Coordinates of C-alpha atoms in Angstrom, one line a residue:
Chain A
X1 CA 107.6 14.6 171.6
X2 CA 109.7 11.4 172.2
X3 CA 110.5 10.3 168.8
X4 CA 111.2 6.6 168.1
X5 CA 111.9 4.8 164.6
X6 CA 111.4 1.4 165.1
X7 CA 113.4 -1.2 162.2
X8 CA 111.7 -3.9 161.7
X9 CA 112.9 -7.4 159.9
X10 CA 109.9 -8.0 158.4
X11 CA 106.0 -7.5 157.4
X12 CA 105.3 -10.1 160.2
X13 CA 106.9 -7.7 162.9
X14 CA 105.6 -4.1 161.9
X15 CA 102.3 -5.3 162.3
X16 CA 102.6 -7.4 165.4
X17 CA 105.2 -4.5 166.9
X18 CA 102.6 -1.9 165.6
X19 CA 99.5 -3.9 167.4
X20 CA 101.8 -4.5 171.1
X21 CA 102.1 -0.2 170.9
X22 CA 98.8 0.0 170.6
X23 CA 97.6 -2.3 173.5
X24 CA 100.2 -0.5 175.8
X25 CA 99.9 3.1 175.5
X26 CA 96.8 4.8 176.1
X27 CA 94.6 6.1 173.2
X28 CA 95.8 9.3 172.2
X29 CA 99.4 8.9 173.7
X30 CA 100.7 8.4 170.9
X31 CA 101.2 8.2 167.6
X32 CA 103.0 6.2 164.7
X33 CA 103.3 6.1 161.1
X34 CA 104.6 2.9 159.1
X35 CA 107.0 2.3 155.6
X36 CA 108.6 -0.4 154.3
X37 CA 112.1 -0.2 152.5
X38 CA 112.3 -0.8 149.1
X39 CA 115.1 -0.3 146.2
X40 CA 116.7 1.7 149.5
X41 CA 113.5 4.4 149.2
X42 CA 110.6 4.6 152.5
X43 CA 107.4 3.6 151.0
X44 CA 104.8 4.5 153.2
X45 CA 101.8 1.1 154.3
X46 CA 98.9 0.7 156.4
X47 CA 98.5 2.0 158.3
X48 CA 99.4 5.4 160.8
X49 CA 98.0 6.3 163.8
X50 CA 97.7 10.3 164.7
X51 CA 95.3 11.1 167.6
X52 CA 95.7 14.8 168.6
X53 CA 98.5 15.9 171.0
X54 CA 100.5 12.8 171.2
X55 CA 103.4 12.0 173.8
X56 CA 105.6 10.0 172.0
X57 CA 105.4 9.9 167.9
X58 CA 107.0 6.4 166.1
X59 CA 107.8 5.0 162.3
X60 CA 107.8 2.4 162.2
X61 CA 110.1 0.4 159.3
X62 CA 109.6 -3.0 157.5
X63 CA 113.2 -3.3 156.0
X64 CA 112.6 -6.4 154.5
X65 CA 115.3 -9.3 155.9
X66 CA 117.0 -10.4 159.0
X67 CA 120.5 -8.7 158.3
X68 CA 119.1 -5.8 156.7
X69 CA 118.3 -4.5 160.5
X70 CA 121.8 -2.7 161.0
X71 CA 123.0 -2.1 158.4
X72 CA 119.3 0.3 157.6
X73 CA 120.2 1.6 160.8
X74 CA 123.6 2.3 160.5
X75 CA 122.8 4.6 157.0
X76 CA 119.8 6.3 158.6
X77 CA 121.6 7.2 161.4
X78 CA 123.4 10.1 161.7
X79 CA 119.4 11.9 159.4
X80 CA 117.6 11.1 162.3
X81 CA 119.4 11.4 165.5
X82 CA 119.7 14.6 164.4
X83 CA 116.2 13.9 163.7
X84 CA 116.1 13.7 167.3
X85 CA 115.5 10.2 167.4
X86 CA 115.7 7.4 169.6
X87 CA 116.6 4.1 167.3
X88 CA 115.8 0.8 167.7
X89 CA 115.9 -2.4 165.3
X90 CA 114.6 -6.1 165.9
X91 CA 115.0 -8.8 164.2
X92 CA 114.6 -12.6 164.5
X93 CA 118.6 -14.3 165.8
X94 CA 117.7 -17.0 163.7
X95 CA 119.7 -16.6 160.4
X96 CA 121.8 -17.6 157.7
X97 CA 124.7 -16.4 160.0
X98 CA 123.8 -18.7 162.8
X99 CA 122.7 -21.6 160.9
X100 CA 126.5 -21.1 159.4
X101 CA 127.7 -21.7 163.0
X102 CA 125.1 -24.0 163.7
X103 CA 122.0 -26.5 162.9
X104 CA 120.4 -26.2 165.8
X105 CA 119.8 -23.9 169.1
X106 CA 123.6 -23.3 170.6
X107 CA 123.2 -21.1 173.5
X108 CA 126.6 -19.6 172.4
X109 CA 126.3 -19.7 169.0
X110 CA 123.4 -17.2 170.5
X111 CA 124.8 -15.1 173.3
X112 CA 127.9 -15.1 170.5
X113 CA 126.0 -13.2 167.6
X114 CA 123.9 -11.0 170.3
X115 CA 126.5 -9.8 172.0
X116 CA 129.1 -9.2 168.8
X117 CA 126.6 -7.0 167.4
X118 CA 125.5 -4.7 171.1
X119 CA 129.4 -3.9 170.7
X120 CA 129.3 -3.3 167.5
X121 CA 126.4 -1.0 168.3
X122 CA 128.1 0.2 171.4
X123 CA 131.9 0.9 169.2
X124 CA 129.1 3.5 167.1
X125 CA 129.7 7.4 168.4
X126 CA 125.9 7.4 168.2
X127 CA 125.6 3.9 170.2
X128 CA 123.8 5.2 173.4
X129 CA 120.7 6.8 170.8
X130 CA 121.1 2.9 169.2
X131 CA 119.3 -0.3 170.5
X132 CA 118.6 -3.4 169.3
X133 CA 116.2 -6.3 170.0
X134 CA 116.4 -10.3 168.8
X135 CA 113.3 -12.8 168.9
X136 CA 114.8 -15.2 169.4
X137 CA 115.1 -17.9 166.7
X138 CA 111.9 -16.5 165.2
X139 CA 109.1 -13.6 166.3
X140 CA 106.7 -17.1 165.6
X141 CA 108.9 -18.1 169.0
X142 CA 106.0 -15.1 170.7
X143 CA 103.2 -16.4 169.5
X144 CA 103.5 -20.0 169.9
X145 CA 103.6 -18.6 174.2
X146 CA 101.2 -16.8 174.1
X147 CA 98.9 -20.2 174.3
X148 CA 95.5 -19.1 174.1
X149 CA 95.8 -17.2 170.0
X150 CA 95.4 -20.3 168.3
X151 CA 92.1 -21.3 169.7
X152 CA 91.2 -17.7 169.0
X153 CA 92.0 -18.3 164.9
X154 CA 90.0 -21.4 164.9
X155 CA 87.7 -23.0 168.0
X156 CA 89.4 -26.6 167.6
X157 CA 93.1 -25.2 168.5
X158 CA 92.9 -25.3 171.9
X159 CA 96.7 -26.2 174.0
X160 CA 94.8 -29.2 174.9
X161 CA 93.7 -30.3 171.6
X162 CA 97.4 -29.0 169.9
X163 CA 99.7 -31.0 173.2
X164 CA 97.7 -34.1 171.8
X165 CA 98.0 -33.8 168.1
X166 CA 101.8 -32.4 167.9
X167 CA 102.7 -33.6 171.7
X168 CA 103.3 -29.7 172.2
X169 CA 102.9 -28.0 175.8
X170 CA 102.2 -24.1 174.9
X171 CA 101.3 -23.6 178.0
X172 CA 104.6 -25.2 179.6
X173 CA 107.5 -25.1 177.3
X174 CA 109.6 -22.2 176.4
X175 CA 109.4 -21.8 172.6
X176 CA 112.9 -19.8 172.5
X177 CA 114.7 -22.8 173.5
X178 CA 112.9 -25.2 172.1
X179 CA 112.5 -24.9 168.4
X180 CA 115.4 -23.5 166.5
X181 CA 112.2 -22.6 164.0
X182 CA 109.3 -22.0 165.3
X183 CA 107.5 -21.0 161.9
X184 CA 107.2 -24.6 161.1
X185 CA 105.4 -25.3 164.7
X186 CA 103.0 -22.3 163.7
X187 CA 102.1 -24.2 160.1
X188 CA 101.9 -27.4 162.0
X189 CA 98.3 -26.1 164.5
X190 CA 97.6 -24.7 161.3
X191 CA 97.5 -27.2 159.1
X192 CA 95.3 -28.6 161.9
X193 CA 92.6 -26.6 161.0
X194 CA 93.3 -27.6 157.7
X195 CA 95.4 -24.4 157.0
X196 CA 99.2 -23.1 155.6
X197 CA 101.1 -20.9 158.1
X198 CA 102.1 -18.3 155.0
X199 CA 102.9 -14.9 156.5
X200 CA 101.0 -13.4 154.3
X201 CA 99.5 -10.0 155.0
X202 CA 96.5 -10.8 156.5
X203 CA 96.7 -13.8 158.2
X204 CA 99.0 -12.4 159.8
X205 CA 96.9 -9.5 160.5
X206 CA 94.3 -12.0 161.5
X207 CA 96.3 -13.3 164.1
X208 CA 97.8 -10.8 165.6
X209 CA 95.1 -8.3 166.1
X210 CA 93.7 -11.4 168.4
X211 CA 96.9 -10.6 170.6
X212 CA 95.3 -8.9 173.8
X213 CA 96.8 -8.2 177.7
X214 CA 96.5 -11.8 178.4
X215 CA 98.3 -13.6 176.3
X216 CA 100.6 -10.9 176.4
X217 CA 101.3 -11.7 180.2
X218 CA 100.9 -15.1 178.7
X219 CA 103.7 -15.1 176.9
X220 CA 106.1 -14.2 179.7
X221 CA 105.2 -15.8 182.0
X222 CA 107.4 -18.0 184.2
X223 CA 110.3 -16.8 182.8
X224 CA 109.3 -18.0 179.1
X225 CA 110.6 -15.9 175.7
X226 CA 112.5 -13.1 177.7
X227 CA 113.4 -11.9 174.4
X228 CA 110.2 -10.9 173.9
X229 CA 109.9 -9.5 177.6
X230 CA 112.8 -7.1 177.2
X231 CA 111.7 -5.6 174.0
X232 CA 107.9 -5.6 175.4
X233 CA 109.9 -3.5 178.4
X234 CA 111.5 -1.3 176.2
X235 CA 109.2 0.6 173.7
X236 CA 107.1 0.5 177.0
X237 CA 109.3 2.5 179.2
X238 CA 110.9 4.3 176.8
X239 CA 113.5 7.4 178.7
Chain B
X18 CA 159.6 -15.9 148.5
X19 CA 157.1 -14.2 150.4
X20 CA 156.6 -10.8 152.9
X21 CA 155.3 -12.4 155.9
X22 CA 155.9 -9.7 158.3
X23 CA 157.5 -6.2 158.6
X24 CA 158.5 -3.6 161.4
X25 CA 160.0 -0.8 160.0
X26 CA 161.1 3.3 162.2
X27 CA 162.3 6.5 161.1
X28 CA 163.3 9.3 162.3
X29 CA 162.7 7.5 166.3
X30 CA 161.7 10.5 169.2
X31 CA 161.3 12.9 166.6
X32 CA 158.8 14.9 165.3
X33 CA 159.3 13.6 162.0
X34 CA 159.5 9.9 163.9
X35 CA 157.0 7.1 161.8
X36 CA 156.2 3.3 163.0
X37 CA 155.1 1.0 161.7
X38 CA 155.4 -2.2 163.8
X39 CA 154.5 -5.3 163.2
X40 CA 153.2 -4.9 159.8
X41 CA 152.2 -8.4 159.1
X42 CA 150.7 -10.0 155.7
X43 CA 149.4 -12.7 154.1
X44 CA 148.8 -13.8 150.0
X45 CA 146.3 -12.3 149.1
X46 CA 146.2 -8.1 150.8
X47 CA 144.1 -5.7 151.2
X48 CA 144.9 -2.1 153.1
X49 CA 143.0 -0.2 154.2
X50 CA 142.7 3.0 156.2
X51 CA 140.9 6.2 156.7
X52 CA 143.1 9.2 155.2
X53 CA 146.8 9.6 156.3
X54 CA 146.6 6.9 158.1
X55 CA 149.7 5.8 156.3
X56 CA 148.1 3.1 153.1
X57 CA 150.3 5.0 150.7
X58 CA 153.5 5.8 152.6
X59 CA 153.2 1.6 153.8
X60 CA 153.5 0.6 150.0
X61 CA 156.8 2.8 149.9
X62 CA 158.1 1.3 152.9
X63 CA 157.9 -1.8 150.5
X64 CA 158.8 -0.5 147.9
X65 CA 161.9 0.5 149.6
X66 CA 162.8 -1.9 150.3
X67 CA 162.4 -4.1 147.6
X68 CA 164.6 -0.9 145.8
X69 CA 167.6 -1.6 148.1
X70 CA 167.5 -5.4 147.5
X71 CA 168.2 -5.0 144.1
X72 CA 168.9 -1.5 142.7
X73 CA 170.3 1.1 144.6
X74 CA 174.1 1.6 145.2
X75 CA 174.5 3.9 147.4
X76 CA 171.8 5.0 150.2
X77 CA 169.2 8.0 149.6
X78 CA 167.4 7.7 152.6
X79 CA 168.3 9.3 155.6
X80 CA 167.0 7.5 158.0
X81 CA 165.2 4.1 158.2
X82 CA 165.1 0.5 160.3
X83 CA 163.6 -2.1 158.5
X84 CA 162.5 -5.9 160.3
X85 CA 162.0 -8.9 157.9
X86 CA 160.9 -11.5 157.9
X87 CA 160.1 -13.8 154.3
X88 CA 158.9 -16.9 153.5
X89 CA 160.9 -19.2 151.7
X90 CA 159.1 -22.6 151.1
X91 CA 158.5 -22.4 154.7
X92 CA 162.2 -21.5 155.5
X93 CA 162.4 -18.5 157.7
X94 CA 164.0 -15.9 156.1
X95 CA 165.1 -12.6 158.4
X96 CA 166.3 -9.4 157.5
X97 CA 167.2 -6.5 159.4
X98 CA 168.6 -3.0 158.3
X99 CA 169.7 0.0 160.3
X100 CA 170.9 3.1 158.7
X101 CA 170.9 6.4 160.2
X102 CA 171.7 9.4 158.2
X103 CA 172.7 7.6 154.8
X104 CA 175.3 5.4 157.1
X105 CA 174.4 1.7 158.1
X106 CA 174.4 1.3 161.6
X107 CA 174.2 -3.0 162.0
X108 CA 172.9 -5.3 159.4
X109 CA 172.1 -8.9 159.5
X110 CA 170.5 -11.7 158.0
X111 CA 169.0 -15.2 159.3
X112 CA 168.0 -18.2 158.3
X113 CA 165.9 -20.2 160.5
X114 CA 167.9 -20.7 163.0
X115 CA 171.2 -20.4 161.7
X116 CA 172.8 -16.6 160.9
X117 CA 174.5 -15.8 157.4
X118 CA 174.9 -12.4 157.7
X119 CA 176.5 -9.3 160.6
X120 CA 177.8 -5.6 159.9
X121 CA 177.9 -3.0 162.0
X122 CA 179.1 0.1 159.8
X123 CA 181.6 -0.8 157.4
X124 CA 182.7 -4.1 158.2
X125 CA 180.8 -7.4 159.2
X126 CA 181.2 -11.3 158.3
X127 CA 179.4 -13.3 155.8
X128 CA 178.7 -17.6 155.5
X129 CA 180.7 -17.9 151.9
X130 CA 178.9 -21.1 150.8
X131 CA 181.5 -22.0 148.7
X132 CA 184.5 -22.0 151.2
X133 CA 182.3 -23.3 153.5
X134 CA 182.7 -20.2 156.4
X135 CA 182.0 -17.4 158.1
X136 CA 184.4 -14.9 156.5
X137 CA 184.9 -10.6 157.2
X138 CA 184.6 -8.2 155.0
X139 CA 184.2 -4.3 154.2
X140 CA 182.0 -2.8 152.8
X141 CA 181.1 1.3 152.7
X142 CA 179.2 2.4 154.9
X143 CA 176.8 3.9 152.6
X144 CA 175.9 0.7 151.1
X145 CA 172.8 -1.9 151.9
X146 CA 175.2 -5.3 152.3
X147 CA 172.3 -7.6 151.3
X148 CA 172.8 -5.7 147.6
X149 CA 176.6 -4.8 147.1
X150 CA 178.0 -8.3 148.3
X151 CA 175.9 -10.4 146.4
X152 CA 177.9 -13.3 145.1
X153 CA 176.4 -16.4 143.4
X154 CA 178.8 -18.7 144.1
X155 CA 180.2 -18.0 148.0
X156 CA 176.3 -15.8 148.9
X157 CA 173.5 -17.6 146.5
X158 CA 170.8 -16.5 150.0
X159 CA 171.7 -12.5 148.8
X160 CA 169.6 -13.4 145.8
X161 CA 166.9 -14.4 147.3
X162 CA 166.6 -10.3 148.5
X163 CA 167.4 -9.8 145.3
X164 CA 165.1 -12.0 143.3
X165 CA 162.2 -10.0 145.6
X166 CA 163.5 -7.0 145.1
X167 CA 163.8 -7.7 141.4
X168 CA 160.6 -9.1 141.0
X169 CA 158.7 -6.8 143.2
X170 CA 156.3 -3.6 140.4
X171 CA 154.5 -1.2 141.6
X172 CA 151.5 0.5 140.3
X173 CA 149.2 3.8 141.7
X174 CA 145.6 3.1 140.3
X175 CA 144.8 6.7 141.1
X176 CA 147.3 8.3 138.6
X177 CA 147.7 8.2 134.7
X178 CA 149.9 5.2 134.5
X179 CA 151.1 5.5 131.6
X180 CA 148.1 7.7 130.0
X181 CA 150.3 10.6 127.7
X182 CA 153.3 9.0 128.2
X183 CA 153.4 7.8 124.2
X184 CA 156.7 5.3 122.7
X185 CA 159.0 6.8 119.8
X186 CA 162.2 4.7 118.6
X187 CA 164.8 7.1 118.1
X188 CA 166.8 6.5 115.5
X189 CA 169.7 5.6 117.4
X190 CA 168.4 3.7 119.3
X191 CA 170.0 1.1 121.2
X192 CA 169.3 -2.2 123.1
X193 CA 167.6 -0.9 126.3
X194 CA 166.4 -3.4 129.2
X195 CA 162.6 -3.0 129.4
X196 CA 162.5 -1.3 133.3
X197 CA 159.0 -3.0 134.3
X198 CA 158.8 -0.8 137.6
X199 CA 158.5 2.1 135.6
X200 CA 154.4 2.0 135.3
X201 CA 154.3 4.4 132.7
X202 CA 155.6 2.7 129.6
X203 CA 153.1 0.5 128.3
X204 CA 153.4 0.6 125.4
X205 CA 156.6 -0.1 125.4
X206 CA 155.0 -3.2 127.7
X207 CA 152.5 -4.4 125.7
X208 CA 155.0 -4.0 122.4
X209 CA 157.1 -6.0 123.7
X210 CA 154.4 -8.8 125.4
X211 CA 153.7 -8.8 122.2
X212 CA 156.9 -10.1 120.2
X213 CA 157.4 -11.9 122.9
X214 CA 153.8 -13.6 123.0
X215 CA 152.2 -12.4 120.4
X216 CA 148.9 -13.5 120.0
X217 CA 148.2 -15.6 123.4
X218 CA 149.3 -12.3 125.0
X219 CA 147.1 -10.0 123.1
X220 CA 143.6 -12.5 123.6
X221 CA 145.0 -12.6 127.4
X222 CA 144.4 -9.3 127.6
X223 CA 141.4 -8.9 125.9
X224 CA 139.6 -11.1 127.7
X225 CA 140.6 -9.9 130.7
X226 CA 139.1 -6.3 130.1
X227 CA 136.0 -8.7 128.9
X228 CA 135.8 -9.7 132.5
X229 CA 135.6 -6.5 134.1
X230 CA 132.7 -5.0 131.1
X231 CA 135.2 -4.0 128.6
X232 CA 134.4 -6.9 125.4
X233 CA 137.0 -5.7 122.7
X234 CA 138.4 -7.1 119.5
X235 CA 141.6 -5.9 119.2
X236 CA 144.2 -4.1 120.9
X237 CA 147.1 -3.0 118.9
X238 CA 149.9 -0.3 118.9
X239 CA 149.8 2.6 116.2
X240 CA 150.2 6.1 115.3
X241 CA 147.7 8.3 117.0
X242 CA 146.1 10.2 113.3
X243 CA 145.7 13.8 115.8
X244 CA 149.1 12.8 116.0
X245 CA 152.2 13.9 113.5
X246 CA 156.3 14.4 114.7
X247 CA 158.2 17.5 112.5
X248 CA 161.0 17.3 111.1
X249 CA 161.3 13.7 110.5
X250 CA 165.1 12.8 111.3
X251 CA 164.9 12.9 115.0
X252 CA 162.3 10.0 115.2
X253 CA 162.7 6.4 112.9
X254 CA 159.1 6.0 112.5
X255 CA 156.3 8.7 114.2
X256 CA 155.0 8.0 117.9
X257 CA 153.5 4.6 118.7
X258 CA 150.2 4.3 121.0
X259 CA 148.1 1.7 122.1
X260 CA 144.5 1.1 120.4
X261 CA 141.7 -0.8 121.7
X262 CA 138.5 -2.2 119.2
X263 CA 135.7 -1.9 121.4
X264 CA 133.1 -4.7 119.9
X265 CA 130.4 -1.6 119.5
X266 CA 132.6 1.3 117.7
X267 CA 133.5 0.4 114.1
X268 CA 136.8 3.1 115.0
X269 CA 139.6 2.6 117.5
X270 CA 139.9 4.0 120.5
X271 CA 143.2 5.3 121.2
X272 CA 145.2 5.4 124.6
X273 CA 144.4 9.5 124.8
X274 CA 140.9 9.1 123.6
X275 CA 140.1 6.5 126.7
X276 CA 138.1 7.2 129.9
X277 CA 140.8 7.1 132.1
X278 CA 139.5 4.5 134.1
X279 CA 139.3 2.1 131.1
X280 CA 143.2 3.7 130.5
X281 CA 143.9 2.1 134.0
X282 CA 142.3 -1.1 133.7
X283 CA 144.1 -1.3 130.7
X284 CA 147.8 -0.2 130.7
X285 CA 147.4 -2.4 134.9
X286 CA 146.6 -5.4 132.5
X287 CA 149.4 -5.2 130.0
X288 CA 152.1 -5.0 132.4
X289 CA 150.1 -7.4 134.6
X290 CA 149.6 -10.3 132.4
X291 CA 153.2 -9.0 131.0
X292 CA 155.0 -9.7 134.4
X293 CA 153.6 -12.6 134.9
X294 CA 154.0 -14.0 131.4
X295 CA 157.8 -13.4 130.7
X296 CA 159.2 -14.0 134.7
X297 CA 156.8 -14.2 138.2
X298 CA 156.8 -10.9 139.5
X299 CA 157.8 -11.5 143.4
X300 CA 154.8 -9.0 145.0
X301 CA 152.3 -7.0 142.9
X302 CA 152.0 -3.1 144.5
X303 CA 148.6 -1.8 144.3
X304 CA 147.9 1.8 145.1
X305 CA 144.2 3.5 145.0
X306 CA 142.3 0.0 143.3
X307 CA 140.1 0.3 141.3
X308 CA 140.2 4.4 142.3
X309 CA 138.3 5.8 138.3
X310 CA 136.7 2.7 137.7
X311 CA 132.4 1.8 138.4
X312 CA 131.3 -0.2 141.0
X313 CA 130.9 -3.4 138.6
X314 CA 134.2 -2.9 137.5
X315 CA 136.4 -2.2 139.9
X316 CA 135.2 -5.4 142.3
X317 CA 135.6 -7.7 138.9
X318 CA 138.9 -5.3 138.9
X319 CA 139.7 -7.2 141.7
X320 CA 138.7 -9.5 141.5
X321 CA 139.7 -11.0 138.5
X322 CA 143.6 -9.5 140.1
X323 CA 142.7 -12.3 142.9
X324 CA 142.2 -14.8 141.2
X325 CA 145.4 -14.1 138.7
X326 CA 147.6 -14.3 141.8
X327 CA 145.8 -16.8 143.8
X328 CA 147.6 -20.2 140.6
X329 CA 151.5 -17.9 141.7
X330 CA 153.4 -17.6 143.9
X331 CA 153.2 -14.2 143.9
X332 CA 151.7 -12.1 146.1
X333 CA 149.1 -9.3 145.8
X334 CA 149.3 -6.3 148.1
X335 CA 146.3 -3.3 147.4
X336 CA 144.9 -0.6 149.2
X337 CA 142.1 1.2 148.9
X338 CA 139.2 3.2 150.7
X339 CA 137.0 2.9 148.3
X340 CA 133.9 1.4 149.4
X341 CA 132.9 -0.5 146.5
X342 CA 136.2 -3.1 147.1
X343 CA 135.9 -3.0 150.8
X344 CA 133.4 -4.6 150.0
X345 CA 133.9 -7.5 147.9
X346 CA 137.8 -8.5 149.1
X347 CA 137.0 -10.7 152.2
X348 CA 137.8 -9.7 155.4
X349 CA 139.9 -12.1 155.7
X350 CA 142.6 -10.7 153.0
X351 CA 142.6 -7.0 154.7
X352 CA 144.6 -4.7 156.3
X353 CA 143.4 -2.6 158.5
X354 CA 145.6 1.0 159.3
X355 CA 144.8 2.7 162.0
X356 CA 147.5 5.4 162.9
X357 CA 148.1 7.7 166.3
X358 CA 151.1 10.7 166.0
X359 CA 153.5 8.4 164.2
X360 CA 152.2 5.2 164.7
X361 CA 150.5 2.8 162.2
X362 CA 148.4 0.4 163.6
X363 CA 147.6 -2.9 162.2
X364 CA 144.7 -5.3 162.7
X365 CA 143.9 -8.6 160.4
X366 CA 143.4 -11.6 160.2
X367 CA 146.4 -12.6 161.7
X368 CA 146.5 -9.9 164.6
X369 CA 143.3 -10.0 165.2
X370 CA 140.8 -12.8 164.5
X371 CA 138.9 -12.8 167.3
X372 CA 137.3 -9.4 166.0
X373 CA 137.0 -10.3 162.8
X374 CA 135.3 -13.5 163.6
X375 CA 133.1 -10.9 165.7
X376 CA 132.1 -8.5 163.0
X377 CA 131.5 -11.0 160.5
X378 CA 128.4 -12.1 162.7
X379 CA 127.1 -9.1 162.9
X380 CA 125.7 -9.2 159.5
X381 CA 127.0 -6.2 158.2
X382 CA 128.9 -4.9 154.5
X383 CA 133.0 -5.6 155.3
X384 CA 132.3 -1.2 154.9
X385 CA 131.0 -0.9 158.6
X386 CA 134.0 -2.4 159.7
X387 CA 136.1 0.2 158.3
X388 CA 133.7 3.5 159.4
X389 CA 133.5 1.8 162.6
X390 CA 135.6 1.6 166.3
X391 CA 134.6 -1.6 166.5
X392 CA 138.1 -3.2 165.8
X393 CA 140.0 -0.2 167.7
X394 CA 136.9 -1.3 170.8
X395 CA 138.3 -4.9 170.9
X396 CA 141.7 -4.0 172.6

């Protein structure tokens, strides 16, 4: 059985990864456990999925911080690789380090950060077993690219209504290159229906549970959200 | 005068070859490297150079080649020395572009300041002219090297730093100058500091100890109750040791009863505070900094030392392979050593800025740079 450990920077990413796996694989193909890292110890969180005889087992671990993803991977790499795991990291590109370099989206800074982290991994003796992926600039950019997602939360939040009220054409726009802090756009969209986007577990679970295969297709059509495409391709085409 | 660059080699093309090319330094430096990469040996090379300038009458060592640059208030002071089989082959001094001394084997020429011309000289081949030709009137530039060498201090934090050494006042006590290079004689240094600077000195040490988590009410020297010397007639008094009165204890703790970590910290702070108050040292070399201290104390000690020397002209060169120390010292102070056979390469912000900048973008702890091959892969 193939084993894969996916380290995510937060709870939201863990919930999304869990959902994407269930959406992308046949029901009996995979199994997984989810964990949260607290005081450097992993604690089980919702939920585990254990069908009979899966071909791939995933461990999804929320490390609780964008810049912690790589360091947590480094701490655990030896043991995981010895146990036969492939390791994947998922983090936002938006970070304190990015802010120090640039207060707006800057392609040069983005490329420099991504290439530096990837070079670091390549310099690691276990580098062949580790890969890291970025949500540019945040996971919320991926939600924004799923333009029919919000109407499932509230029938009011159609792409047309969002465009009329906020000037955001979610069908055309590439959130990856347009929003430095996409969570703020989600908040603005939610506010149209009178609620705040607070990233609570309940809110993310509710939003993510509504993502279907059409939303996933919408997210990457016309070359949009390449970071989402690359991550999805990675977790669905494991060698 | 600040040591800016040192290249050193010995036993070239021999199985014992050891080469340290272009080791560049800043005002504050943390040498990091895996075991046996040459951290201690690099400090020894710098200490050896200081001894050659300030106290070595005849060469003690067989082989060595130095090519050194100092920054002296924006003047570039260059010095080279090559010796084999305990005899000098060549020695030169330049300040900026002007040649002040050239010496081949046992003779050479040197600029005479008062005479305003170069004069020829002869010296023994086993003596270093930079030290042997000292003359404040004719060759004042040699004092730069002497002062730097004399003012350098070396401490091995991994050693006892004088914990087991007490001070014994001998009856026939002819006054001898306190040699601050003898890092084990901490009781003598403390007594000297107390005599010379009084409460101000003791308060400075107590305050520094508090910064690193040791709360003391008092520090002093006395005879530990458990030690008596018999017969009495060979000494003028009893052996003396340092004691500390900790705020949460009712009795003094003498140095022999202190934890190794606490005493090392106390010893180094006694010595560095004295050196800084008596005459600013040119350079502090500290090997295995923080060894034996817990995370909080070791990192606080390093931060304290950096703060103390930042206000002075003293250069600080520390060495460690302690993870906590590495994580607490900014990368701009780092010098990573890597050894391939007898070749010791160094990586720092001056020669590998792009690599350090790229590493900082990873958001990892400093130690992760040390523990990876990232710095090697950037070449």
